[in-house]
mmCIF file with all atom_site columns, C-alpha atoms in Angstrom:
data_model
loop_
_atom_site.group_PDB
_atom_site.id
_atom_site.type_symbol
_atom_site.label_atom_id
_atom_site.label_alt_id
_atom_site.label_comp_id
_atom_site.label_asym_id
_atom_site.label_entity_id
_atom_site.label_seq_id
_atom_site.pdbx_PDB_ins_code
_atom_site.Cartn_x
_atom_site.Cartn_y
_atom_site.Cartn_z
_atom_site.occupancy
_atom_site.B_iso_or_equiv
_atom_site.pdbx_formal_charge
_atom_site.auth_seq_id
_atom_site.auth_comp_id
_atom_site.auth_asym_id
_atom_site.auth_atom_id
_atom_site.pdbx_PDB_model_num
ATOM 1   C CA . UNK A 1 1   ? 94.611  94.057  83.306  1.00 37.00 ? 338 UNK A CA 1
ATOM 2   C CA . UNK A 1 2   ? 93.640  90.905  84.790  1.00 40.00 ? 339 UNK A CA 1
ATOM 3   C CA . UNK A 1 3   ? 94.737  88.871  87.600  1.00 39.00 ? 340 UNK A CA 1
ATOM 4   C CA . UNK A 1 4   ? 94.752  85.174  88.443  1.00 45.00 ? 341 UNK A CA 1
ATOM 5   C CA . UNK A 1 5   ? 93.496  83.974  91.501  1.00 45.00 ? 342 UNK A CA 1
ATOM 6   C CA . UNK A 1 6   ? 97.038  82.032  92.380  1.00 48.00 ? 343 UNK A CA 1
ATOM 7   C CA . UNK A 1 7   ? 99.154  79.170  90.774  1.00 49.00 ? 344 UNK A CA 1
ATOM 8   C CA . UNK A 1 8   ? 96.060  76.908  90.637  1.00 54.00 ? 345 UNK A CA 1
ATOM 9   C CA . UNK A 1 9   ? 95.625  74.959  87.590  1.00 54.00 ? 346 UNK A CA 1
ATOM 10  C CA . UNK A 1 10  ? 93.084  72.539  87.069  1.00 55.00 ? 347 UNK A CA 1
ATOM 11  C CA . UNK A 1 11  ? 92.267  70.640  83.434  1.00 62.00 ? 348 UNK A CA 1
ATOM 12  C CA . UNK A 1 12  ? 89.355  70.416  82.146  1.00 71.00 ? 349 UNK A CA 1
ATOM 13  C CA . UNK A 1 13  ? 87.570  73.212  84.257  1.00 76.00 ? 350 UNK A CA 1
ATOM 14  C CA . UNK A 1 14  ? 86.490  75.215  81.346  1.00 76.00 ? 351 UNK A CA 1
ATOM 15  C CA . UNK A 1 15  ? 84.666  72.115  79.123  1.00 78.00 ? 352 UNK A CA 1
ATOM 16  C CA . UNK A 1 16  ? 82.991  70.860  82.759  1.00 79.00 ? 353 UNK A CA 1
ATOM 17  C CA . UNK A 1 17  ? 81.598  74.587  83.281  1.00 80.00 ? 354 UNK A CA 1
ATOM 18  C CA . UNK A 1 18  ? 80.559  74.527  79.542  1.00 79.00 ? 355 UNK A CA 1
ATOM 19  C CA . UNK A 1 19  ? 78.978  70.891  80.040  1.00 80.00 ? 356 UNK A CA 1
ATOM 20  C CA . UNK A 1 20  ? 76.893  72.379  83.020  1.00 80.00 ? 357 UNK A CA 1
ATOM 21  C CA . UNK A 1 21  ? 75.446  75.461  81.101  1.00 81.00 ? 358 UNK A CA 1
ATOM 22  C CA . UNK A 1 22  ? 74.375  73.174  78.657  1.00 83.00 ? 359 UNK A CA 1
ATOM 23  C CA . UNK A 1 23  ? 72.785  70.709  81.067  1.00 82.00 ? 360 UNK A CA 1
ATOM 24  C CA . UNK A 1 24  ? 71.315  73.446  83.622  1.00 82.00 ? 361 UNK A CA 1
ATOM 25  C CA . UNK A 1 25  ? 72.202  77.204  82.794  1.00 83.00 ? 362 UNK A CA 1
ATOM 26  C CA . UNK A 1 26  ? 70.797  78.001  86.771  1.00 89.00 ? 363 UNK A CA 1
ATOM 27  C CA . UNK A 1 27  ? 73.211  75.699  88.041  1.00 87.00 ? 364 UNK A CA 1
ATOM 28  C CA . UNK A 1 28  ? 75.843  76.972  86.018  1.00 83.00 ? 365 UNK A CA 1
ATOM 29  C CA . UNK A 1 29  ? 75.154  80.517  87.221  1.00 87.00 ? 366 UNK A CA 1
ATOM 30  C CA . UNK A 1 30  ? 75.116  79.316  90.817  1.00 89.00 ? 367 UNK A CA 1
ATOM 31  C CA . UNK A 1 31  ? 78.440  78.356  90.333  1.00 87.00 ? 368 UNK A CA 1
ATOM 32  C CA . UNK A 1 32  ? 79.243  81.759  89.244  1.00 88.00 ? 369 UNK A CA 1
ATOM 33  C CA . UNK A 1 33  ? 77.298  83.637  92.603  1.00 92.00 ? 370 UNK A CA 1
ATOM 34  C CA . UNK A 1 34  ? 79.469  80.872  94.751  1.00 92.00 ? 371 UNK A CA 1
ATOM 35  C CA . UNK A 1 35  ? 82.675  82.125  93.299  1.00 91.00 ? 372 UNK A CA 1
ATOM 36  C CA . UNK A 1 36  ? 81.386  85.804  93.786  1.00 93.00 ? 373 UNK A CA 1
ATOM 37  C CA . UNK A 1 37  ? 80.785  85.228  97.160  1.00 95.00 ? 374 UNK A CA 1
ATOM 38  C CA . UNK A 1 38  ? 83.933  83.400  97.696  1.00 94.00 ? 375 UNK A CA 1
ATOM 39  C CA . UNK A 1 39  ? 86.158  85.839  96.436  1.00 94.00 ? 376 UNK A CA 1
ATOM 40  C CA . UNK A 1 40  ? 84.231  88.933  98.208  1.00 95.00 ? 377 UNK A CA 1
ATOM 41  C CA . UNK A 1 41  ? 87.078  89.210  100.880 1.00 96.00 ? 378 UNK A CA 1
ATOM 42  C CA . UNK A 1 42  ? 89.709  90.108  98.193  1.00 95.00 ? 379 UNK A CA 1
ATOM 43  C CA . UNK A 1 43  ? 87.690  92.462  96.539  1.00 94.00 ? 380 UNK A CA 1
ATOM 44  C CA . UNK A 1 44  ? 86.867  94.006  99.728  1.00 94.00 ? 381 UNK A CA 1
ATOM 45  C CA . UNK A 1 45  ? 90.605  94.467  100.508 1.00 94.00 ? 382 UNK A CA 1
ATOM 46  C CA . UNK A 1 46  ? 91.166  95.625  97.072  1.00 93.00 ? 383 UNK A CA 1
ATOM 47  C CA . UNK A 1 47  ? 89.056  98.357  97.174  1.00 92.00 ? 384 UNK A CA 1
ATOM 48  C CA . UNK A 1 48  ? 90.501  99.137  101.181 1.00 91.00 ? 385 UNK A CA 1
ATOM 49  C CA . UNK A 1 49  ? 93.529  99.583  99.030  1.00 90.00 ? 386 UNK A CA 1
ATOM 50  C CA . UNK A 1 50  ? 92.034  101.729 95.869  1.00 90.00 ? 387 UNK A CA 1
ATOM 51  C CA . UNK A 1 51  ? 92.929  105.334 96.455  1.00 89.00 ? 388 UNK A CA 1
ATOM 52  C CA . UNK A 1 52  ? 89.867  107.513 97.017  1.00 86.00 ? 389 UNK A CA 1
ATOM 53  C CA . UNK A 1 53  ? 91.483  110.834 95.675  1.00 87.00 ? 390 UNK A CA 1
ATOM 54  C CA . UNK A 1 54  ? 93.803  110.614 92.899  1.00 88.00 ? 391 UNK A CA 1
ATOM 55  C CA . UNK A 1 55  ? 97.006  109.052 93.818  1.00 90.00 ? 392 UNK A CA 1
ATOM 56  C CA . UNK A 1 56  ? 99.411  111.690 91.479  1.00 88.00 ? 393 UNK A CA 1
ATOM 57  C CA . UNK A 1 57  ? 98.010  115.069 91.045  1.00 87.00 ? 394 UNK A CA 1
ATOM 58  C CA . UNK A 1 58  ? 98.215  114.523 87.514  1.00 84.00 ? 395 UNK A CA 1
ATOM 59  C CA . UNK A 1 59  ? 95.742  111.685 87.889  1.00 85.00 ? 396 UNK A CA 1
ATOM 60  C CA . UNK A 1 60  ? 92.730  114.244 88.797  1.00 84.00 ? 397 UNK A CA 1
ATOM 61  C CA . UNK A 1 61  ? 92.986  115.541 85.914  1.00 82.00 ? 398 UNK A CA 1
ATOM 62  C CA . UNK A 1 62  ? 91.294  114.501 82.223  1.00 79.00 ? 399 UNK A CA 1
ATOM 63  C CA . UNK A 1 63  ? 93.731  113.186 79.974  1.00 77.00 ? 400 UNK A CA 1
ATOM 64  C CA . UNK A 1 64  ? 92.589  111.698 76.196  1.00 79.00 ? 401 UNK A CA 1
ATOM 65  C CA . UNK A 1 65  ? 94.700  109.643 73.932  1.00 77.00 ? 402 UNK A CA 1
ATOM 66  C CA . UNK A 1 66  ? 95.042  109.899 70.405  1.00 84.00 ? 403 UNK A CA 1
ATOM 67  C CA . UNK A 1 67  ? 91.699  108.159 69.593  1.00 86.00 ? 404 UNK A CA 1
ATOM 68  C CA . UNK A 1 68  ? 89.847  110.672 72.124  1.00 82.00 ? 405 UNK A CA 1
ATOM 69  C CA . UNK A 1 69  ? 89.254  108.348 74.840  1.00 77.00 ? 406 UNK A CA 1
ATOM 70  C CA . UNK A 1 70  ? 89.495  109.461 78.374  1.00 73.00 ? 407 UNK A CA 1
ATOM 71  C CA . UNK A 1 71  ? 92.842  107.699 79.813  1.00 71.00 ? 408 UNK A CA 1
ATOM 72  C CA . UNK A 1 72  ? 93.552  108.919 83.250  1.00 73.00 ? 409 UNK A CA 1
ATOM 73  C CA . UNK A 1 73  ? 90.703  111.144 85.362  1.00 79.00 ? 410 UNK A CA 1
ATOM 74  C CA . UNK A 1 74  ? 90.752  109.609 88.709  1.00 83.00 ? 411 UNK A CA 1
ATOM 75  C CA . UNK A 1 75  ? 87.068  109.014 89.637  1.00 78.00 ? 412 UNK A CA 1
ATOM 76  C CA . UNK A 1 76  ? 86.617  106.779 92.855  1.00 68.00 ? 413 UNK A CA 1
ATOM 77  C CA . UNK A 1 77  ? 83.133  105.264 92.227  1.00 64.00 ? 414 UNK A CA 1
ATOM 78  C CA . UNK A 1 78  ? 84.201  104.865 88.323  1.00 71.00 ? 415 UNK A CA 1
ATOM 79  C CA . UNK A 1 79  ? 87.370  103.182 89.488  1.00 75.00 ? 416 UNK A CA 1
ATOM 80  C CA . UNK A 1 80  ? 86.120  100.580 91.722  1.00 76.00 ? 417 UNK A CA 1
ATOM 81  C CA . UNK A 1 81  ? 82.906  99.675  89.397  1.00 76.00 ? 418 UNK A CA 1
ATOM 82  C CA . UNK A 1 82  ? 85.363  98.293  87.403  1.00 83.00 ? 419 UNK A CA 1
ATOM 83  C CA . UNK A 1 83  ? 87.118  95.809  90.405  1.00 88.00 ? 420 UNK A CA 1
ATOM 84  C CA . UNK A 1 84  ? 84.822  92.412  89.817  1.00 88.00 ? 421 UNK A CA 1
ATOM 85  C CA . UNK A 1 85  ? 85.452  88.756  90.028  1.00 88.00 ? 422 UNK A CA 1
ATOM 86  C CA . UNK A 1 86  ? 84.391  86.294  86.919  1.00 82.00 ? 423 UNK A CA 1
ATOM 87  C CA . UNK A 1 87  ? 84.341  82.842  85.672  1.00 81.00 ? 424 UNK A CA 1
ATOM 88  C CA . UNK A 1 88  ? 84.985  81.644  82.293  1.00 71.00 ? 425 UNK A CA 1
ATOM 89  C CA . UNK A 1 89  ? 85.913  85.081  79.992  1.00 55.00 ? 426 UNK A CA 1
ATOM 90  C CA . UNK A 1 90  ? 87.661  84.318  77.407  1.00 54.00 ? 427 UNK A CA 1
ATOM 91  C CA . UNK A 1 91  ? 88.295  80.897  75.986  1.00 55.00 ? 428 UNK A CA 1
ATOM 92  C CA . UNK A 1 92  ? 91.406  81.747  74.199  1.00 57.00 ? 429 UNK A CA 1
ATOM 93  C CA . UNK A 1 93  ? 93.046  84.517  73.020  1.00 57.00 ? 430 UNK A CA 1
ATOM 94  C CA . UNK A 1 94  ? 96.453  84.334  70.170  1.00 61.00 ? 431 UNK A CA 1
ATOM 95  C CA . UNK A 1 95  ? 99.606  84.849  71.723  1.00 60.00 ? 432 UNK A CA 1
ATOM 96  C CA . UNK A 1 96  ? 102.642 86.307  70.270  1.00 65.00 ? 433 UNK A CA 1
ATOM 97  C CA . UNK A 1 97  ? 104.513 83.479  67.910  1.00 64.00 ? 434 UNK A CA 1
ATOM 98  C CA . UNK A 1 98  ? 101.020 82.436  66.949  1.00 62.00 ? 435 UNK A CA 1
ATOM 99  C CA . UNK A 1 99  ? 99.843  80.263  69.931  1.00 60.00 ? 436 UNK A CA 1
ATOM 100 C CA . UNK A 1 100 ? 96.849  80.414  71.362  1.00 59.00 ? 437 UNK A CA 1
ATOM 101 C CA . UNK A 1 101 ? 96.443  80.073  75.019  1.00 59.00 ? 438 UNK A CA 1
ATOM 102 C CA . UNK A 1 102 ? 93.684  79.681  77.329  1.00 58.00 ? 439 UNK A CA 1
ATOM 103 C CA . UNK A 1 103 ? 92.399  82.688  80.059  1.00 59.00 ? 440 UNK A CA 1
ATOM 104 C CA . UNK A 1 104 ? 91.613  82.244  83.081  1.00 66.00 ? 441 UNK A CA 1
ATOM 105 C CA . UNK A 1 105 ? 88.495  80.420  83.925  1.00 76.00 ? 442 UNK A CA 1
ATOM 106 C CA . UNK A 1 106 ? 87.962  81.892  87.649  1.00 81.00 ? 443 UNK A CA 1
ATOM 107 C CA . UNK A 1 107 ? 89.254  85.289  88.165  1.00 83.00 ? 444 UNK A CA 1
ATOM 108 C CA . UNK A 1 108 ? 89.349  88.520  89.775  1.00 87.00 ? 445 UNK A CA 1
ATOM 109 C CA . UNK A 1 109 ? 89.392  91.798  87.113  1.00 85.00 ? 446 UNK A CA 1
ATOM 110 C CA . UNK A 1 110 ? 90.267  95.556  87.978  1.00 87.00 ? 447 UNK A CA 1
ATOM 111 C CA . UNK A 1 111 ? 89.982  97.164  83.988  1.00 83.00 ? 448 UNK A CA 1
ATOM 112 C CA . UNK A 1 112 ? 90.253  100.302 83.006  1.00 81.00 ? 449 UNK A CA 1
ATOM 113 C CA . UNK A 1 113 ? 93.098  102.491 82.141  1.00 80.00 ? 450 UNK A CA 1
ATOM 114 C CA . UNK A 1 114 ? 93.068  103.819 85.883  1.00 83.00 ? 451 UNK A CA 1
ATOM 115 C CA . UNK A 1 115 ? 93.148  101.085 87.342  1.00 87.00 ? 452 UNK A CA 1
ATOM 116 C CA . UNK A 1 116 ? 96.360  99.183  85.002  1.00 86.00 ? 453 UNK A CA 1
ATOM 117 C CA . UNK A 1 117 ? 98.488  102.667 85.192  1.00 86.00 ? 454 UNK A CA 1
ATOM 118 C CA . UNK A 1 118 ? 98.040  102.396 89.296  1.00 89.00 ? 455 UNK A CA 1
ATOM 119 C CA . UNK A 1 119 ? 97.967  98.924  89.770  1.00 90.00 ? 456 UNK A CA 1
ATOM 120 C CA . UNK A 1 120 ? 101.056 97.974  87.238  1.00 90.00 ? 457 UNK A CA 1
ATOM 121 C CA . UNK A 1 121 ? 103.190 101.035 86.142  1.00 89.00 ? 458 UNK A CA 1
ATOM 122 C CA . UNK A 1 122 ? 106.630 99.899  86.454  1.00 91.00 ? 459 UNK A CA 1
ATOM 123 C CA . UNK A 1 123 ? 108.715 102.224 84.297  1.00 91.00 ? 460 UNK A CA 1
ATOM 124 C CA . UNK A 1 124 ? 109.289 105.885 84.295  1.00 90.00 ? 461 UNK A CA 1
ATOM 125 C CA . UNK A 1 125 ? 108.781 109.278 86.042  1.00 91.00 ? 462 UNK A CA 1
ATOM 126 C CA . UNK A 1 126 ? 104.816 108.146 86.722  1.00 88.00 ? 463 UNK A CA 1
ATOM 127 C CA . UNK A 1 127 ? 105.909 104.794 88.168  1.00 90.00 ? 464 UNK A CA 1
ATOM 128 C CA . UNK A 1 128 ? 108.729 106.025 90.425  1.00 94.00 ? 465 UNK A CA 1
ATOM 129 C CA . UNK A 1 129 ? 106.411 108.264 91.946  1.00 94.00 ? 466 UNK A CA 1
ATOM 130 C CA . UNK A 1 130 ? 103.843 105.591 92.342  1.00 93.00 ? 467 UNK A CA 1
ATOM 131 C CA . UNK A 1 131 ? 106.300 103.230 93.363  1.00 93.00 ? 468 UNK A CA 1
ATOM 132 C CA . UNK A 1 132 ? 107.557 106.063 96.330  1.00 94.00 ? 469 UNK A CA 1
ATOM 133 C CA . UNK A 1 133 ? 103.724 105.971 97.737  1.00 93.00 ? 470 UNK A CA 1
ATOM 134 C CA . UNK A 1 134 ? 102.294 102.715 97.351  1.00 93.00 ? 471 UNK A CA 1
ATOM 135 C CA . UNK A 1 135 ? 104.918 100.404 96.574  1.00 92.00 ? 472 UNK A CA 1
ATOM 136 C CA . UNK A 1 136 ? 106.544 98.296  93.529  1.00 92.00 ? 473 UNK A CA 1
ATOM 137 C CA . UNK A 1 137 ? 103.506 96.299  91.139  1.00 92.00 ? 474 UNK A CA 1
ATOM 138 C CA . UNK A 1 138 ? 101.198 94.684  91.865  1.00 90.00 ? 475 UNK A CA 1
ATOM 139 C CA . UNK A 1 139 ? 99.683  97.952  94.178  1.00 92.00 ? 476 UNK A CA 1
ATOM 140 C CA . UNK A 1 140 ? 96.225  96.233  94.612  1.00 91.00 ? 477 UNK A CA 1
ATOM 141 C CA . UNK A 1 141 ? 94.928  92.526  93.171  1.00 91.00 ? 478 UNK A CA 1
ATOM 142 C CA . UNK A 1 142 ? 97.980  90.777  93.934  1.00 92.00 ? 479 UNK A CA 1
ATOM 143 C CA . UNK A 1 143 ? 98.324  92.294  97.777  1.00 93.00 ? 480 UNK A CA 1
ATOM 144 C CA . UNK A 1 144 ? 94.686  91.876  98.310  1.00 94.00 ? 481 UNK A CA 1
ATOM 145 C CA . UNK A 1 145 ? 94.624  87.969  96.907  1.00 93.00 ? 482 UNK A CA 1
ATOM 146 C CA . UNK A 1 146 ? 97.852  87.831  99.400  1.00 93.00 ? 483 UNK A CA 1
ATOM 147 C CA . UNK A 1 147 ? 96.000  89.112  102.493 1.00 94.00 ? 484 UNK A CA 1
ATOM 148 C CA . UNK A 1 148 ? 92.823  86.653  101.723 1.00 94.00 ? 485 UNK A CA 1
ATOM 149 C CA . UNK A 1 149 ? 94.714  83.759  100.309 1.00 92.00 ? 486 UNK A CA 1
ATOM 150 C CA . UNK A 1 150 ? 94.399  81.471  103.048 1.00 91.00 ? 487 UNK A CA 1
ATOM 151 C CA . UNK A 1 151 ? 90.416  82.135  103.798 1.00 91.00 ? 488 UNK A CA 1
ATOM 152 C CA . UNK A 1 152 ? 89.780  81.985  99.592  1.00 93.00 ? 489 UNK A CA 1
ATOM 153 C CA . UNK A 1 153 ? 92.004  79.608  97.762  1.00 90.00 ? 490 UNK A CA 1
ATOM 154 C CA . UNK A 1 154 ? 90.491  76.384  99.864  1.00 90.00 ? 491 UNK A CA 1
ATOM 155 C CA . UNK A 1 155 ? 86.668  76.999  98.827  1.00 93.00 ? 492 UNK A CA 1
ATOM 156 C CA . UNK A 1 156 ? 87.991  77.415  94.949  1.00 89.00 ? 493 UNK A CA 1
ATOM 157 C CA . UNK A 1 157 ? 89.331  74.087  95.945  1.00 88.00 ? 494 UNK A CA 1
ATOM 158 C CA . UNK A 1 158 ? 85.998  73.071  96.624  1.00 90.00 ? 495 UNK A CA 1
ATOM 159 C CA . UNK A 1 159 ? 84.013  74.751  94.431  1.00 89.00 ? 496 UNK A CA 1
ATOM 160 C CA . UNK A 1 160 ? 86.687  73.401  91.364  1.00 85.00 ? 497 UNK A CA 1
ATOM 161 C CA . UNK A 1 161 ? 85.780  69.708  92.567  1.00 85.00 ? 498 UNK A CA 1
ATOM 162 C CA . UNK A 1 162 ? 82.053  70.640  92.984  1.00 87.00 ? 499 UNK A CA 1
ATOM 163 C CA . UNK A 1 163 ? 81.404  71.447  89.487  1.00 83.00 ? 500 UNK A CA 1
ATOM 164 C CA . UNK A 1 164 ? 83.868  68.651  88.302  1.00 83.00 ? 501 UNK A CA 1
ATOM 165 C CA . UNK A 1 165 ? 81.908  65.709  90.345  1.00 84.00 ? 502 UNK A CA 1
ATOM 166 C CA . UNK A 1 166 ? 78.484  67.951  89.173  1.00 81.00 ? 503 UNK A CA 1
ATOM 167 C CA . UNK A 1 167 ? 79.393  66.837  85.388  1.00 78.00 ? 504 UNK A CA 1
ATOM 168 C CA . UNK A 1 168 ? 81.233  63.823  85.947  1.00 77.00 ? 505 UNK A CA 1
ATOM 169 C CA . UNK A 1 169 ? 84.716  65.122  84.857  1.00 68.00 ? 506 UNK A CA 1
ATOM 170 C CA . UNK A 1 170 ? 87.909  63.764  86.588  1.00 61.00 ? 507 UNK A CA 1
ATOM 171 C CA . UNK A 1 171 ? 89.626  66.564  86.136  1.00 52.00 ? 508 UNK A CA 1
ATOM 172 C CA . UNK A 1 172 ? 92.857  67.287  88.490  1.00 49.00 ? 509 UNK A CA 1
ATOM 173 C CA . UNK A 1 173 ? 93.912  70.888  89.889  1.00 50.00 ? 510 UNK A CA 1
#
């Protein structure tokens, strides 16, 4: 799972951040540590919200899939290693009907099949029960961006225009 810091949209952020690792990878990084840093509220209040036990008492215990993969034990430290922040994953990915769309460029990531069954079930007897404790989807990244929206989403402002003045790009968010 992976969720957007809000309805920003800027053009061009991806090729500036791109231009900049080509012209001075520690600069480019930099960028990356500022963003960390930025973000570190939300992901604090994530993990405020992050369950230490596990939240269904079905959840404590091992479950494997088909393919033998571990799918639901509930481990608190293995659960919030996986809550980070990132910039520039992806470039594109194909989307259903064949079109290919761009990920995000700046965002905040909780993987792991823990952490998208808690954070996003929205259908059956697993979800109404999650639903009945912590609330309807988004449990976690969404309410946490919420909480810190106001203190975060103004230096990604300034951060965006840093990196497109740093490489010359007129980019618009």
């Amino acid at each position: 799972m992976t969720s957007e810091l809000g309805p920003i949209e800027v053009v061009g952020l991806k090729q500036a951040l791109a231009e900049l690792n080509k012209i001075d990878k520690k600069l480019r990084r930099s960028i990356t540590t500022d963003f960390k840093n930025i973000v570190a509220p939300v992901l604090d209040e994530a993990r405020d919200k992050i369950p230490d036990d596990a939240p269904l008492s079905g959840m404590a215990r091992s479950w494997t899939g088909k393919s033998g993969t571990e799918l639901m034990h509930w481990e608190s430290a293995k659960v919030n290693k996986n809550l980070k922040a990132f910039t520039s994953g992806k470039k594109v990915r194909d989307a259903p009907g064949g079109f290919r769309q761009n990920l995000a460029t700046f965002g905040i990531r909780w993987g792991g099949p823990q952490a998208t069954l808690f954070d996003m079930a929205r259908k059956g007897t697993m979800s109404q029960a999650l639903q009945a404790r912590f609330g309807p989807p988004s449990r976690v990244i969404w309410r946490a961006y919420q909480v810190k929206q106001n203190e975060v989403e103004g230096q990604v402002r300034d951060l965006v225009n840093k990196v497109m003045k740093l490489t010359g790009n007129n980019g618009r968010i």
